Amino acid sequence: DQQVKQNSPSLSVQEGRISILNCDYTNSMFDYFLWYKKYPAEGPTFLISISSIKDKNEDGRFTVFLNKSAKHLSLHIVPSQPGDSAVYFCAAKPTGGGNKLTFGTGTQLKVEL
Amino acid sequence: DAGVIQSPRHEVTEMGQEVTLRCKPISGHNSLFWYRQTMMRGLELLIYFNNNVPIDDSGMPEDRFSAKMPNASFSTLKIQPSEPRDSAVYFCASSPGTGLETQYFGPGTRLLVL
């Protein structure tokens, strides 16, 4: 049973436009959420995170929004750049769960010129 | 720092053979994680260690999988006997502590079982 779901396996966006990657979760015990980015032949790298006490966290071109009532989060990339082309994984951590993360299946983002 | 080191980077083996994957975490990190990535299930946590002690192995698929961490700088994931459905990319990650610290991933081992 996938507790963290990324329903869009791929997304294609033009350079300069906004990329929106979505993630849904089912476990109400999750209280901390992260996005990781993965390039081919490399391991995932941390991108941005958000605690459940917030509904928005911004870091440069990257913003994560959290809607707790809908159990939904999204990652916005503005403006999108060709170097942003990668697989993006959403991950979640439960309250009191140490540092155990549950990951989604990932979304392949392609930013086209 | 060299980051998390995994070996081998690629492994091709025949069904029934034993496979051993190796990981060296970042020096000073207290937590180590083994993940498996497949298209269908994404990144699945197999097992994680804190201070060399296994904390949660509920993600280990079955008895054919075992993991050890004999010291703070080395861990192995063993599959015996291997099966074609074990083909995946296996990642090792480490983090400084047990809280909200970021996990740092190695480059992965791509395993193909024929």
Tab-separated table of C-alpha atoms in Angstrom:
chain	number	residue	atom	x	y	z
A	1	ASP	CA	0.000	0.000	0.000
A	2	GLN	CA	1.550	3.264	-1.180
A	3	GLN	CA	1.290	5.764	1.653
A	4	VAL	CA	2.942	8.461	-0.470
A	5	LYS	CA	1.659	8.782	-4.017
A	6	GLN	CA	2.915	10.685	-6.995
A	7	ASN	CA	0.277	10.043	-9.606
A	8	SER	CA	2.046	11.731	-12.495
A	9	PRO	CA	4.997	9.651	-13.644
A	10	SER	CA	6.146	12.398	-15.992
A	11	LEU	CA	5.760	16.104	-16.667
A	12	SER	CA	6.988	18.241	-19.528
A	13	VAL	CA	7.334	22.026	-19.185
A	14	GLN	CA	8.827	24.780	-21.297
A	15	GLU	CA	11.837	26.666	-20.045
A	16	GLY	CA	10.839	29.754	-18.075
A	17	ARG	CA	7.398	28.449	-17.201
A	18	ILE	CA	6.211	27.053	-13.881
A	19	SER	CA	6.593	23.371	-13.021
A	20	ILE	CA	4.130	21.948	-10.507
A	21	LEU	CA	4.771	18.506	-9.082
A	22	ASN	CA	2.124	16.928	-6.905
A	23	CYS	CA	2.179	14.447	-4.050
A	24	ASP	CA	-0.592	12.898	-1.966
A	25	TYR	CA	-0.282	10.965	1.260
A	26	THR	CA	-2.623	8.775	3.255
A	27	ASN	CA	-0.979	8.506	6.669
A	28	SER	CA	-2.214	11.278	8.989
A	29	MET	CA	0.790	10.631	11.237
A	30	PHE	CA	3.141	12.181	8.702
A	31	ASP	CA	4.346	15.537	10.002
A	32	TYR	CA	7.413	16.362	7.949
A	33	PHE	CA	7.712	16.310	4.181
A	34	LEU	CA	10.664	16.497	1.837
A	35	TRP	CA	11.410	16.679	-1.855
A	36	TYR	CA	14.454	14.996	-3.347
A	37	LYS	CA	15.812	15.429	-6.854
A	38	LYS	CA	17.545	12.636	-8.745
A	39	TYR	CA	19.676	12.815	-11.874
A	40	PRO	CA	20.453	9.666	-13.906
A	41	ALA	CA	23.183	7.448	-12.448
A	42	GLU	CA	23.249	9.499	-9.245
A	43	GLY	CA	21.620	9.149	-5.862
A	44	PRO	CA	18.751	11.428	-4.816
A	45	THR	CA	19.723	14.776	-3.288
A	46	PHE	CA	17.677	16.794	-0.824
A	47	LEU	CA	15.892	19.785	-2.305
A	48	ILE	CA	13.437	21.333	0.139
A	49	SER	CA	11.299	20.350	3.125
A	50	ILE	CA	8.275	21.522	5.084
A	51	SER	CA	6.956	20.849	8.554
A	52	SER	CA	3.264	20.214	9.120
A	53	ILE	CA	3.028	23.387	11.211
A	54	LYS	CA	3.575	25.395	8.031
A	55	ASP	CA	1.686	25.546	4.768
A	56	LYS	CA	4.446	27.020	2.635
A	57	ASN	CA	8.228	26.995	2.456
A	58	GLU	CA	10.245	28.839	-0.139
A	59	ASP	CA	13.856	28.515	-1.215
A	60	GLY	CA	14.821	30.507	-4.263
A	61	ARG	CA	12.994	29.157	-7.291
A	62	PHE	CA	11.524	26.286	-5.281
A	63	THR	CA	8.387	26.507	-3.148
A	64	VAL	CA	6.604	23.665	-1.393
A	65	PHE	CA	2.951	24.004	-0.418
A	66	LEU	CA	1.242	21.757	2.123
A	67	ASN	CA	-2.522	21.253	2.414
A	68	LYS	CA	-2.979	19.100	5.496
A	69	SER	CA	-6.737	18.761	5.205
A	70	ALA	CA	-6.362	17.386	1.683
A	71	LYS	CA	-3.210	15.421	2.577
A	72	HIS	CA	-1.577	16.994	-0.437
A	73	LEU	CA	1.658	18.787	-1.122
A	74	SER	CA	3.112	20.314	-4.223
A	75	LEU	CA	6.464	21.567	-5.398
A	76	HIS	CA	6.556	24.669	-7.583
A	77	ILE	CA	9.602	25.550	-9.640
A	78	VAL	CA	9.603	29.048	-11.098
A	79	PRO	CA	11.086	29.719	-13.547
A	80	SER	CA	11.897	26.222	-14.775
A	81	GLN	CA	15.345	25.660	-16.246
A	82	PRO	CA	16.721	22.819	-18.383
A	83	GLY	CA	18.965	21.811	-15.455
A	84	ASP	CA	15.831	21.081	-13.439
A	85	SER	CA	15.148	18.062	-15.651
A	86	ALA	CA	15.331	15.141	-13.223
A	87	VAL	CA	13.184	12.729	-11.252
A	88	TYR	CA	11.574	14.334	-8.210
A	89	PHE	CA	10.657	12.213	-5.205
A	90	CYS	CA	8.265	13.261	-2.489
A	91	ALA	CA	8.994	11.805	0.973
A	92	ALA	CA	7.289	11.901	4.354
A	93	LYS	CA	8.248	11.252	7.958
A	94	PRO	CA	5.835	10.249	10.719
A	95	THR	CA	5.646	11.786	14.166
A	96	GLY	CA	7.993	9.920	16.450
A	97	GLY	CA	9.261	7.846	13.567
A	98	GLY	CA	12.893	8.713	13.997
A	99	ASN	CA	14.321	9.567	10.628
A	100	LYS	CA	12.527	6.876	8.663
A	101	LEU	CA	11.241	8.288	5.377
A	102	THR	CA	8.525	6.949	3.100
A	103	PHE	CA	9.066	7.887	-0.537
A	104	GLY	CA	6.727	8.174	-3.489
A	105	THR	CA	7.350	6.635	-6.904
A	106	GLY	CA	8.766	9.826	-8.393
A	107	THR	CA	7.866	12.198	-11.227
A	108	GLN	CA	10.169	12.643	-14.222
A	109	LEU	CA	10.341	16.352	-15.053
A	110	LYS	CA	11.564	17.417	-18.458
A	111	VAL	CA	12.170	21.108	-19.066
A	112	GLU	CA	12.293	21.839	-22.764
A	113	LEU	CA	13.999	24.715	-24.484
B	1	ASP	CA	34.134	14.697	2.156
B	2	ALA	CA	33.773	11.859	-0.341
B	3	GLY	CA	30.103	11.369	0.366
B	4	VAL	CA	28.432	7.989	0.670
B	5	ILE	CA	30.401	5.341	-1.221
B	6	GLN	CA	28.765	2.258	-2.693
B	7	SER	CA	30.290	-0.705	-4.460
B	8	PRO	CA	29.970	-2.207	-6.912
B	9	ARG	CA	28.219	0.374	-9.118
B	10	HIS	CA	26.887	-2.360	-11.396
B	11	GLU	CA	26.362	-6.027	-10.782
B	12	VAL	CA	25.152	-8.677	-13.199
B	13	THR	CA	24.627	-12.146	-11.804
B	14	GLU	CA	22.716	-15.308	-12.479
B	15	MET	CA	19.694	-16.444	-10.574
B	16	GLY	CA	20.645	-18.388	-7.478
B	17	GLN	CA	23.939	-16.639	-6.923
B	18	GLU	CA	24.815	-14.674	-3.799
B	19	VAL	CA	25.072	-10.907	-4.171
B	20	THR	CA	26.773	-8.584	-1.691
B	21	LEU	CA	26.389	-4.838	-1.895
B	22	ARG	CA	28.653	-2.566	0.121
B	23	CYS	CA	28.316	0.880	1.607
B	24	LYS	CA	30.593	3.316	3.390
B	25	PRO	CA	28.589	6.123	5.033
B	26	ILE	CA	29.777	9.682	5.518
B	27	SER	CA	32.185	9.854	8.436
B	28	GLY	CA	30.465	10.938	11.632
B	29	HIS	CA	26.967	9.998	10.477
B	30	ASN	CA	25.084	7.853	12.966
B	31	SER	CA	22.266	6.556	10.782
B	32	LEU	CA	22.488	4.362	7.709
B	33	PHE	CA	19.694	3.353	5.343
B	34	TRP	CA	19.330	0.808	2.555
B	35	TYR	CA	16.741	1.544	-0.161
B	36	ARG	CA	15.624	-0.231	-3.309
B	37	GLN	CA	14.329	1.672	-6.313
B	38	THR	CA	11.961	0.115	-8.838
B	39	MET	CA	9.682	1.682	-11.404
B	40	MET	CA	6.579	0.277	-9.784
B	41	ARG	CA	7.288	1.077	-6.147
B	42	GLY	CA	9.734	3.972	-6.289
B	43	LEU	CA	12.173	4.184	-3.390
B	44	GLU	CA	11.469	1.592	-0.729
B	45	LEU	CA	13.246	1.575	2.608
B	46	LEU	CA	14.604	-1.902	3.280
B	47	ILE	CA	16.357	-1.422	6.618
B	48	TYR	CA	17.988	1.272	8.671
B	49	PHE	CA	20.606	1.362	11.410
B	50	ASN	CA	21.283	3.830	14.201
B	51	ASN	CA	24.737	3.604	15.777
B	52	ASN	CA	25.319	0.302	13.949
B	53	VAL	CA	22.171	-1.279	15.427
B	54	PRO	CA	19.316	-2.329	13.120
B	55	ILE	CA	16.249	-0.307	14.102
B	56	ASP	CA	13.661	-1.200	11.488
B	57	ASP	CA	13.956	-4.056	9.005
B	58	SER	CA	10.260	-4.268	8.164
B	59	GLY	CA	11.019	-3.376	4.549
B	60	MET	CA	13.298	-6.341	3.946
B	61	PRO	CA	11.386	-8.393	1.344
B	62	GLU	CA	12.108	-11.845	2.684
B	63	ASP	CA	14.670	-14.062	4.346
B	64	ARG	CA	16.849	-14.025	1.258
B	65	PHE	CA	17.821	-10.467	2.198
B	66	SER	CA	20.128	-9.668	5.100
B	67	ALA	CA	22.051	-6.570	6.159
B	68	LYS	CA	24.865	-5.984	8.581
B	69	MET	CA	26.729	-3.006	9.960
B	70	PRO	CA	29.793	-4.337	11.779
B	71	ASN	CA	31.160	-0.858	12.445
B	72	ALA	CA	30.344	2.812	11.911
B	73	SER	CA	32.067	2.975	8.543
B	74	PHE	CA	30.790	-0.097	6.724
B	75	SER	CA	27.576	-1.896	5.900
B	76	THR	CA	26.592	-4.758	3.610
B	77	LEU	CA	23.340	-5.856	2.030
B	78	LYS	CA	23.319	-9.485	0.977
B	79	ILE	CA	20.884	-11.354	-1.222
B	80	GLN	CA	21.097	-15.126	-1.210
B	81	PRO	CA	19.924	-16.698	-3.388
B	82	SER	CA	19.230	-13.900	-5.845
B	83	GLU	CA	16.188	-13.948	-8.132
B	84	PRO	CA	15.348	-11.965	-11.302
B	85	ARG	CA	12.728	-9.943	-9.396
B	86	ASP	CA	15.537	-8.552	-7.216
B	87	SER	CA	16.792	-6.570	-10.209
B	88	ALA	CA	16.688	-2.908	-9.173
B	89	VAL	CA	18.893	-0.037	-8.101
B	90	TYR	CA	19.948	-0.282	-4.475
B	91	PHE	CA	20.835	2.914	-2.637
B	92	CYS	CA	22.616	3.428	0.624
B	93	ALA	CA	22.101	6.702	2.518
B	94	SER	CA	23.402	8.135	5.757
B	95	SER	CA	22.396	10.992	8.030
B	96	PRO	CA	24.054	12.695	10.995
B	97	GLY	CA	21.437	11.767	13.579
B	98	THR	CA	17.980	10.432	14.215
B	99	GLY	CA	15.940	13.587	13.789
B	100	LEU	CA	15.084	15.757	10.842
B	101	GLU	CA	18.573	15.731	9.395
B	102	THR	CA	18.852	15.288	5.663
B	103	GLN	CA	19.701	11.865	4.319
B	104	TYR	CA	22.650	11.801	1.940
B	105	PHE	CA	22.477	9.148	-0.743
B	106	GLY	CA	25.204	7.203	-2.458
B	107	PRO	CA	25.254	6.751	-6.250
B	108	GLY	CA	23.534	3.382	-6.057
B	109	THR	CA	24.267	-0.157	-7.235
B	110	ARG	CA	22.407	-1.273	-10.327
B	111	LEU	CA	21.702	-4.990	-9.933
B	112	LEU	CA	20.595	-7.251	-12.750
B	113	VAL	CA	19.773	-10.849	-11.958
B	114	LEU	CA	19.467	-13.014	-15.071
